[in-house]
Coordinates of C-alpha atoms and ligand atoms in Angstrom, one line a residue:
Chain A
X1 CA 55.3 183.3 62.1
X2 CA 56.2 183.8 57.9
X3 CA 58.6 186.0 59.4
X4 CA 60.9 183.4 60.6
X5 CA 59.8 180.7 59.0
X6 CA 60.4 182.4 55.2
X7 CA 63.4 183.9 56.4
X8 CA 65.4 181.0 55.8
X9 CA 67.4 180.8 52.3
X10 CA 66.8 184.6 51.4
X11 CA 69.5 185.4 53.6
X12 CA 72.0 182.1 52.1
X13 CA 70.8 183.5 48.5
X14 CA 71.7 187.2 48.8
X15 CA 74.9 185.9 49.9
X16 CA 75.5 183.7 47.3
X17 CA 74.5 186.9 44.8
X18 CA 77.5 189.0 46.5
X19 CA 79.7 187.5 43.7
X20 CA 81.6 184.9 41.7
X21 CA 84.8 185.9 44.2
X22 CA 83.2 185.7 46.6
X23 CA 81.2 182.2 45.7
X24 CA 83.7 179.9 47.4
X25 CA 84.2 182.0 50.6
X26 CA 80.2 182.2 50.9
X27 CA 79.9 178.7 50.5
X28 CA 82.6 177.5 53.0
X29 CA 80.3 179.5 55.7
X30 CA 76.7 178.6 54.2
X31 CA 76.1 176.1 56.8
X32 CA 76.3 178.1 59.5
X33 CA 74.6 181.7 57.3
X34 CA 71.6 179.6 56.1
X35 CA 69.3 178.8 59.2
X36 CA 67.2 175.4 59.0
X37 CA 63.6 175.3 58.9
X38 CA 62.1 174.1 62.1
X39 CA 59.2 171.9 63.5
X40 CA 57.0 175.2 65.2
X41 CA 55.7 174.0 68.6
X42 CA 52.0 173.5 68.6
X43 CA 50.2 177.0 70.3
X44 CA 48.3 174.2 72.8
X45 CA 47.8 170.5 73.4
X46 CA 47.4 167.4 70.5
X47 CA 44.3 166.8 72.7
X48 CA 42.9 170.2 72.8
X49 CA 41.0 170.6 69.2
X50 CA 38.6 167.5 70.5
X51 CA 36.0 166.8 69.6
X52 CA 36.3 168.3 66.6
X53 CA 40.2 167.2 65.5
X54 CA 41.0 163.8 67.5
X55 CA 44.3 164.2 69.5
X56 CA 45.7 161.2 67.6
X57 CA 45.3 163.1 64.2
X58 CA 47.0 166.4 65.5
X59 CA 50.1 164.2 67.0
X60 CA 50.5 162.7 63.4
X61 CA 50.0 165.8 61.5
X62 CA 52.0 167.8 63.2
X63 CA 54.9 165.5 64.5
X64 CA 54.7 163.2 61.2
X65 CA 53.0 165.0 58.1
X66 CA 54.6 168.7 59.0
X67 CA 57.9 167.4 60.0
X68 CA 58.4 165.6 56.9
X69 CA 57.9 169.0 54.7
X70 CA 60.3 170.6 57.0
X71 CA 62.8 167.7 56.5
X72 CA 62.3 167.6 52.8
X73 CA 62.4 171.4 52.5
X74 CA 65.2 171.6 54.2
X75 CA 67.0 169.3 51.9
X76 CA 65.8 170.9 48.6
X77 CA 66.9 174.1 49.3
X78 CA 70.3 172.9 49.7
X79 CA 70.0 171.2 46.8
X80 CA 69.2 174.5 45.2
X81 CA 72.0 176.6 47.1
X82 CA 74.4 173.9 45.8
X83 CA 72.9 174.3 42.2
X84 CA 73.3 177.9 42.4
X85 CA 76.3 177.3 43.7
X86 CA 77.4 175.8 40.3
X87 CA 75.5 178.7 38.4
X88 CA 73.5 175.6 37.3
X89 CA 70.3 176.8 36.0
X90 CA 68.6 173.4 35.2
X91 CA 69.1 172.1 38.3
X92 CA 67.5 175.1 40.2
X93 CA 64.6 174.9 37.8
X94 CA 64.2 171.3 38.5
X95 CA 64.0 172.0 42.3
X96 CA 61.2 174.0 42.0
X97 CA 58.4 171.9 42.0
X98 CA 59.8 170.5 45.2
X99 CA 60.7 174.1 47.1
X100 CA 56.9 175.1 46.3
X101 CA 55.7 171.6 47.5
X102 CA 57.8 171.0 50.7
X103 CA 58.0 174.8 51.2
X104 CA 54.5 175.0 50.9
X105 CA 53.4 172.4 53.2
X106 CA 55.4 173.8 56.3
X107 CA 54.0 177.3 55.5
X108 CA 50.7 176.1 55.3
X109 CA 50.6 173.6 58.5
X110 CA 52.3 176.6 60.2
X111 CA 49.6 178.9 59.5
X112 CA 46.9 176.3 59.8
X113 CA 47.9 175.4 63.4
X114 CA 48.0 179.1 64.4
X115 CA 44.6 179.6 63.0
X116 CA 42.9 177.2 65.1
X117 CA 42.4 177.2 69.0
X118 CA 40.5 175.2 71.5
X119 CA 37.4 176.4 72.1
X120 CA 37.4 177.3 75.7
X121 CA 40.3 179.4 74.7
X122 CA 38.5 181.4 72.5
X123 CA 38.2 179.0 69.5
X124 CA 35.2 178.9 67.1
X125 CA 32.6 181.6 67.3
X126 CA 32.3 184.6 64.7
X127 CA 34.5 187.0 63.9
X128 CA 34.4 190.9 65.3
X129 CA 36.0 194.0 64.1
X130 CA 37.5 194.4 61.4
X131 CA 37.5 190.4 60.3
X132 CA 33.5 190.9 60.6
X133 CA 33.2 193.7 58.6
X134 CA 35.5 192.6 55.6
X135 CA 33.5 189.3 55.2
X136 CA 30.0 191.2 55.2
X137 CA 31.6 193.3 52.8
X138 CA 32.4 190.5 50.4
X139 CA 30.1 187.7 51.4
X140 CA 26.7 189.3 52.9
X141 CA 27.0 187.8 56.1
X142 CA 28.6 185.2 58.6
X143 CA 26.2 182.5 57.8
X144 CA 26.8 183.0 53.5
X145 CA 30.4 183.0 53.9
X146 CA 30.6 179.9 55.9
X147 CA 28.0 178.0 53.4
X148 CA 30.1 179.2 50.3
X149 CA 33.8 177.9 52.4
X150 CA 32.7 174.5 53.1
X151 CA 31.7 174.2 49.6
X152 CA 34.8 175.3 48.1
X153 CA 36.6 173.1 50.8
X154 CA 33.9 170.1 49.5
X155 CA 34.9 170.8 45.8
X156 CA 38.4 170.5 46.2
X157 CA 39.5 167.6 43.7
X158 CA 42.2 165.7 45.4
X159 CA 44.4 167.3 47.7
X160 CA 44.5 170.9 48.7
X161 CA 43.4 173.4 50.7
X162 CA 40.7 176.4 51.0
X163 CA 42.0 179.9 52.4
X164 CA 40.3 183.2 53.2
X165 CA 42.7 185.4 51.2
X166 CA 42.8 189.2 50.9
X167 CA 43.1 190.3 47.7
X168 CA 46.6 192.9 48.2
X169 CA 45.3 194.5 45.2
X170 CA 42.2 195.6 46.2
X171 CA 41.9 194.8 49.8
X172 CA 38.6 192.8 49.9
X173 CA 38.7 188.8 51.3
X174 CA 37.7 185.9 49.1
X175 CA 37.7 182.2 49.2
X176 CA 40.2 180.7 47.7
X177 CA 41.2 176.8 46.7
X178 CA 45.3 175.5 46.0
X179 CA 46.1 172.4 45.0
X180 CA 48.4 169.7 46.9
X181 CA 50.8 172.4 49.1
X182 CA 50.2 175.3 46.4
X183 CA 51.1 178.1 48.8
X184 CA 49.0 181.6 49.2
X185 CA 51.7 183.9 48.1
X186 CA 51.8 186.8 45.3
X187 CA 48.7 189.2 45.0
X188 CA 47.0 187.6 48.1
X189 CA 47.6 187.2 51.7
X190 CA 46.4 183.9 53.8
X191 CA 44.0 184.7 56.3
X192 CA 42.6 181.4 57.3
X193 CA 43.5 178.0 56.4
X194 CA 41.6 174.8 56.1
X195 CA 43.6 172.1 55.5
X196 CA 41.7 169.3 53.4
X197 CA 44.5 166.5 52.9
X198 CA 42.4 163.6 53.5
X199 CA 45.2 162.8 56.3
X200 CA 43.9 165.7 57.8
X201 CA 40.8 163.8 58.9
X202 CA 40.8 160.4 57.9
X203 CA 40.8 158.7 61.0
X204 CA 37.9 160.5 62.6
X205 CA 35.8 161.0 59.9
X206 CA 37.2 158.8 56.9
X207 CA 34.8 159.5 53.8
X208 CA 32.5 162.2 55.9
X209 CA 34.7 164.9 55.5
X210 CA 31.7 167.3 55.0
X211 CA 31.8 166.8 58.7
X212 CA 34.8 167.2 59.3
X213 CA 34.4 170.7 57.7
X214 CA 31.5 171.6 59.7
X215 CA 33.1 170.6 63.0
X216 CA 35.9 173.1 62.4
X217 CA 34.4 175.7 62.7
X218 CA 34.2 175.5 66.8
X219 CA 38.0 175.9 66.8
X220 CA 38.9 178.9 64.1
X221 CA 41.4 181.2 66.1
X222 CA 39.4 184.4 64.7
X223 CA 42.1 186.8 67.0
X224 CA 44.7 184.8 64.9
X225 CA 42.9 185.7 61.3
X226 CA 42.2 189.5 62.4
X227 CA 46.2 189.9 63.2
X228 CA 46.8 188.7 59.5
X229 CA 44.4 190.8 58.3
X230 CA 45.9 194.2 59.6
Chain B
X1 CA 19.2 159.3 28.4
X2 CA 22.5 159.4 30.0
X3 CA 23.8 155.5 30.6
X4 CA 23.8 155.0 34.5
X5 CA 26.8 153.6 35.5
X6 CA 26.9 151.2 39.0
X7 CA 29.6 149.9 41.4
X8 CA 31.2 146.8 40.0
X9 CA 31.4 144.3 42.9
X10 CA 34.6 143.5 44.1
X11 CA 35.9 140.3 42.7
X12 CA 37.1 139.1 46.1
X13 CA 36.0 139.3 50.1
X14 CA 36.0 142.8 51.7
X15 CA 39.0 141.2 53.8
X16 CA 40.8 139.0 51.0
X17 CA 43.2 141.3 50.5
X18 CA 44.7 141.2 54.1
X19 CA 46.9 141.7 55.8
X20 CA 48.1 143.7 53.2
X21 CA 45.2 146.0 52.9
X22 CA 42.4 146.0 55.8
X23 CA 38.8 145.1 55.3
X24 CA 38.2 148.3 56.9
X25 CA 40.0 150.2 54.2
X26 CA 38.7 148.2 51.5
X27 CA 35.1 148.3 52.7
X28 CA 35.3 152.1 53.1
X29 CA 37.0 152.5 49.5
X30 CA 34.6 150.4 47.7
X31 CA 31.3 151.1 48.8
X32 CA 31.6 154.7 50.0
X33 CA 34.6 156.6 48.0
X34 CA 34.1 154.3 44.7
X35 CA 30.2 155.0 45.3
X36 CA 30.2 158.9 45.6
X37 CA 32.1 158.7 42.0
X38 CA 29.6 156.5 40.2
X39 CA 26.8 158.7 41.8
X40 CA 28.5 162.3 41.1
X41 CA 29.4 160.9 37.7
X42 CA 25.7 159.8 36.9
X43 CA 24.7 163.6 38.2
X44 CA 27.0 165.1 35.6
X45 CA 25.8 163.3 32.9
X46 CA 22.1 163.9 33.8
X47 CA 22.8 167.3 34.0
X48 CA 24.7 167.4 30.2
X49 CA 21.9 165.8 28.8
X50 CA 19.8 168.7 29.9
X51 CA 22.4 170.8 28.5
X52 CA 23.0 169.2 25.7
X53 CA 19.4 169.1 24.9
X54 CA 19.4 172.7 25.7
X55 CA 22.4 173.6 23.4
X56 CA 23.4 175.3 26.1
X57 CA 27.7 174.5 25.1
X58 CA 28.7 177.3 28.7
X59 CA 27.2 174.7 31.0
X60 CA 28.6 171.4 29.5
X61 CA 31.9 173.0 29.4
X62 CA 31.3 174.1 33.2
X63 CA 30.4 170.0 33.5
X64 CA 33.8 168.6 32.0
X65 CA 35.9 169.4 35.2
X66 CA 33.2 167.0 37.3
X67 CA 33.0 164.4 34.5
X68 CA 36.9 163.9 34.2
X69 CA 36.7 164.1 37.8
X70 CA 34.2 161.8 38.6
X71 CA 34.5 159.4 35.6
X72 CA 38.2 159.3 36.1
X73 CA 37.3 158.1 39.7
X74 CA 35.1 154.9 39.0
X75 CA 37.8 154.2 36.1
X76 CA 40.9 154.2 37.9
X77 CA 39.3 152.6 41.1
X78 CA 37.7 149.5 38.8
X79 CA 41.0 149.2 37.0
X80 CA 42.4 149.1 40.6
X81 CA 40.0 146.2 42.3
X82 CA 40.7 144.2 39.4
X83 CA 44.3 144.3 38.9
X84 CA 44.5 143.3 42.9
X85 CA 44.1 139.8 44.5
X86 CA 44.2 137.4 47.5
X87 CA 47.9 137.0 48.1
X88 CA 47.2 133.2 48.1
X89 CA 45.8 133.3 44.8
X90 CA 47.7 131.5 41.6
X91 CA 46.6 134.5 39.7
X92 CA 49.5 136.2 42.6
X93 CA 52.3 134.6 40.9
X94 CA 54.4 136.1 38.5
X95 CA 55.2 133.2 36.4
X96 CA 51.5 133.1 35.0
X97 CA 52.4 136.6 32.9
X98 CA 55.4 135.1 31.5
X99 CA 55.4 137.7 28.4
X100 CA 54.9 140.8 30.7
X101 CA 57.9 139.6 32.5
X102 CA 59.9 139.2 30.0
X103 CA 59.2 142.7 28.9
X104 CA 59.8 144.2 32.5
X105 CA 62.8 143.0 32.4
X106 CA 64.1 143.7 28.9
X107 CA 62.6 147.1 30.2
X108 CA 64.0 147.7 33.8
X109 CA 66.2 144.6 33.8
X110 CA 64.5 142.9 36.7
X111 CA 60.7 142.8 38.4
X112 CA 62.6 143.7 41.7
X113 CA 63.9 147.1 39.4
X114 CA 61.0 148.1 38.4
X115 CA 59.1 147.9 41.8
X116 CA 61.9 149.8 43.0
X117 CA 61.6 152.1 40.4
X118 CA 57.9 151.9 40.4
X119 CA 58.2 152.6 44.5
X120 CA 60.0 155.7 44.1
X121 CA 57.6 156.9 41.3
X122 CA 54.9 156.1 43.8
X123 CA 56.6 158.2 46.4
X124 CA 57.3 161.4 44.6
X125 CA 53.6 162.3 43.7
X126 CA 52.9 165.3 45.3
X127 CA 49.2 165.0 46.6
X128 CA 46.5 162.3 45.3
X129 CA 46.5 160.4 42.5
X130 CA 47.9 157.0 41.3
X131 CA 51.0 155.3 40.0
X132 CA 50.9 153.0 36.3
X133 CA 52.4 150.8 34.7
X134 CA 51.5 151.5 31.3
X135 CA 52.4 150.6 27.6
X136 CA 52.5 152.8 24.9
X137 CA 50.1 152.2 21.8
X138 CA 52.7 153.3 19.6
X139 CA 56.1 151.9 20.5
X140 CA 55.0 149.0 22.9
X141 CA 57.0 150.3 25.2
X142 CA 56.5 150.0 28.6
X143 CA 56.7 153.1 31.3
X144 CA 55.7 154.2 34.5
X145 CA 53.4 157.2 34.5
X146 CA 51.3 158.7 37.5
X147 CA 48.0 160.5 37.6
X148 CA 47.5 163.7 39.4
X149 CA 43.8 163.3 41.2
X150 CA 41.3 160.8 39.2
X151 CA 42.7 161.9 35.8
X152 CA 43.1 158.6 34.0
X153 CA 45.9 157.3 32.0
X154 CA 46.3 159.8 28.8
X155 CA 45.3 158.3 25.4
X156 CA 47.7 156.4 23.8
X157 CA 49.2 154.8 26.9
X158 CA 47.3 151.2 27.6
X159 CA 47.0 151.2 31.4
X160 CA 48.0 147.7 32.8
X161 CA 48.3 148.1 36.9
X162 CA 47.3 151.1 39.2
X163 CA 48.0 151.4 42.4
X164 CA 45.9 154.2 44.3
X165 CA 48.2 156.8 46.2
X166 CA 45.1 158.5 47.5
X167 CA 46.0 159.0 51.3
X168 CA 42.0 156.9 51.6
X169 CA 44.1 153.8 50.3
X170 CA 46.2 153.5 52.7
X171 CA 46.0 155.8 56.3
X172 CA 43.8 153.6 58.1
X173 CA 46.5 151.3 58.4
X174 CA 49.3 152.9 57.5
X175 CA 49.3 156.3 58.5
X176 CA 51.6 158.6 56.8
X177 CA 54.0 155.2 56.5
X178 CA 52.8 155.3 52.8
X179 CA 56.3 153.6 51.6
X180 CA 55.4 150.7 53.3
X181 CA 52.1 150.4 52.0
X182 CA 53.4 151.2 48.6
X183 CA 55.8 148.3 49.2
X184 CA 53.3 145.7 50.7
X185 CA 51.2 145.5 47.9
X186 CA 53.3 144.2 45.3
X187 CA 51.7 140.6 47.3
X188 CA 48.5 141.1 46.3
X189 CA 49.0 142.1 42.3
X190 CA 46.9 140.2 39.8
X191 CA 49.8 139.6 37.6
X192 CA 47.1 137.1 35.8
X193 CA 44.8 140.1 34.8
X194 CA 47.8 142.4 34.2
X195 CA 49.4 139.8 31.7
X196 CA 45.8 140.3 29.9
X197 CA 45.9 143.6 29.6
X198 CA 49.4 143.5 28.5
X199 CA 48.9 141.1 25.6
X200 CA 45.2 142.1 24.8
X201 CA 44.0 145.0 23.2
X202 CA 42.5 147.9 24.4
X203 CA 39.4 146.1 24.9
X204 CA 40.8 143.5 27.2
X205 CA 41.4 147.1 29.9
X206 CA 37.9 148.3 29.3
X207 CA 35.9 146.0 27.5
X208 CA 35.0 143.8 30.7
X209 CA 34.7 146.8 33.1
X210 CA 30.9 147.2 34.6
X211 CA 29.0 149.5 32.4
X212 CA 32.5 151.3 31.0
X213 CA 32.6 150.3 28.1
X214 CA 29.6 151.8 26.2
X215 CA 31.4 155.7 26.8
X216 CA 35.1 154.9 26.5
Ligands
FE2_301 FE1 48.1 168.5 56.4
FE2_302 FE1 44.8 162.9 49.8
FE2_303 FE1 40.8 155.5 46.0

């Protein structure tokens, strides 16, 4: 999925880097070289996470919540190819918070929605393999590392998110919090997302969301986490 | 002995507000999201006493992220009861906070403006946390400031209305239509208890406030 979905503006910026000769005749075909970030279809039904994430909640999430970072994404980063357009540096630095924002919440919800899976397709469960081992390695066992997740996903203050990173660095997993739409990116790579927006669960569980966290569990997509792992 | 702090009651009907906020919504807010603040903020403070008495400075500096946190939380959301009211209510009208009027508009140039202005504020937070009006201790002036979270206003900024961006505030009945939540309930402002704030000191923000006052 990053593949595509981060694809986007790298291509539009490397052409706008070819030159200041070449500025104008990059620009005149920028709508057409810089490809649009996209809604990704849902892997199954807005029905199929129940009972643990109510169909009504998956339609708005995905078809409201996600659609309106891809929207606003979309309309930052030309905002920024237009500010690097006009070699102005303020305005690209002012963009930023909303790139990382917008940006991040379509990365995230893209990840998130591939990481879970309804149970009678193989959602929920423990992990095997190689996911298995690398959590034993870092956490003791299945039933610590769980514990330790929904308690980083409880202490998150506000909106955010808990992942199962691996550290590049070093290799090992770790739970890890961001704030708002702070993506996973740098040293670590995103395993497994839990997204913990209130929005996220609000109309099923409203002020429980310690349920809401437990619950998840019986959809994790763990072939999804060990792909990202490799 | 750390103070014990309790919810204020709400100084209207779980379902005054509507139809502009639910009684669902405001039932939920007060006695179960207001609640978990007051008891995870009375926690903290049990639990720096012990350090304190312990001179153990790693753990109450471990504690200040859950006391800003929590505190922050039963601030903002008392500030925000009380500076909201029955749309029917005189205390609903503009006219009776003539002087904080007169300011917006020296300020913004009209009330509708600064909603507007406010609206857009509102809008552009990225995550939870709150819009305020606020006024600057200094200057006097007036601005619009948000708060990421439960932090509260920062010192030297009066608050004088808060509206609560918190996705809780609003989904129940709004869903992810926030703008028209953030929109709706300019009806139901206490511009009465706002004009207060606005010409009082910084005792007429905190000073009435359920238990706040003995730690601000
Ligand atoms: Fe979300
Ligand atoms: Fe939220
Ligand atoms: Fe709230």
């Amino acid at each position: 999925m990053s593949a595509t979905l981060l694809r986007t503006s790298t291509t539009a910026r490397s052409a706008l880097r070819a030159g200041a000769s070449r500025r104008a005749a990059a620009m005149a075909s920028m709508s057409f070289v810089r490809g649009k970030a996209t809604l990704p279809d849902l892997p199954y039904d807005y029905g199929a996470l129940e009972p643990s994430i109510s169909g009504k909640i998956m339609e708005l999430h995905h078809k409201n919540h996600h659609q309106t970072y891809v929207n606003s994404f979309n309309a930052a980063s030309e905002q920024l190819a237009a500010a690097e357009q006009k070699q102005d540096i303020q305005a690209q630095i002012a963009l930023q918070p909303l790139i990382n924002f917008h940006g991040g919440g379509h990365v995230n919800h893209t990840l998130f929605w591939e990481n879970l899976a309804p149970s009678k397709n193989g959602g929920g469960g423990e992990p095997t393999g190689k996911v298995k081992t690398a959590i034993e390695t870092s956490y003791g066992d299945f039933a610590s590392f769980k514990t330790k997740f929904n308690t980083a996903l409880a202490g998150i203050q506000g909106s955010g998110w808990a992942w199962l990173v691996k550290d590049n660095e070093t290799g090992q997993v770790q739970i890890r919090t961001y704030a708002n739409q702070d993506p996973v990116v740098g040293k670590y790579t995103p395993l497994l997302g839990i997204d913990a927006w209130e929005h996220a669960y609000y109309l099923q569980y409203q002020n429980r969301k310690a349920e809401y966290f437990s619950a998840i569990w019986d959809v994790i997509n763990w072939k999804a986490v060990e792909q990202r792992l490799k | 002995m750390a103070t014990k702090y309790t919810l204020p009651p709400l100084p209207y009907g779980y379902d005054a507000l509507e139809p502009v906020i639910s009684a669902q919504i405001m039932t939920i807010h007060h006695t179960k999201h207001h609640q978990t603040y007051i008891n995870t903020l009375n926690n903290a403070l049990a639990s720096q006493a012990v350090a304190t008495d312990k001179n153990d400075i790693v753990s109450q500096i471990h504690l200040q992220n859950t006391i800003n946190f929590s505190a922050g939380g039963h601030i903002n959301h008392t500030l925000f009861w009380e500076n909201l009211v029955p749309a029917s209510s005189p205390s609903a009208q503009t006219h009776v906070a003539s002087k904080l009027m007169a300011a917006i508009s020296a300020r913004w140039g009209s009330l509708e403006k600064f909603q507007e202005k406010f609206n857009a504020v509102l809008l552009g937070l990225k995550g939870s946390g709150w819009g305020w009006l606020v006024q600057d201790t200094e200057s006097g002036n007036l601005e619009i400031v948000t708060t990421k979270d439960q932090d509260i206003v920062p010192a030297g900024k009066k608050p004088l209305l808060g509206i609560d961006m918190w996705e809780h505030a609003y989904y129940l009945q709004y869903l992810n239509d926030k703008g028209s939540y953030a929109k709706k309930i300019w009806n139901v402002i206490n511009w009465k208890k706002v004009e207060e704030r606005f010409v009082g000191g910084s005792d007429s923000v905190f000073g009435t406030l359920a238990g706040l006052r003995s730690n601000m």
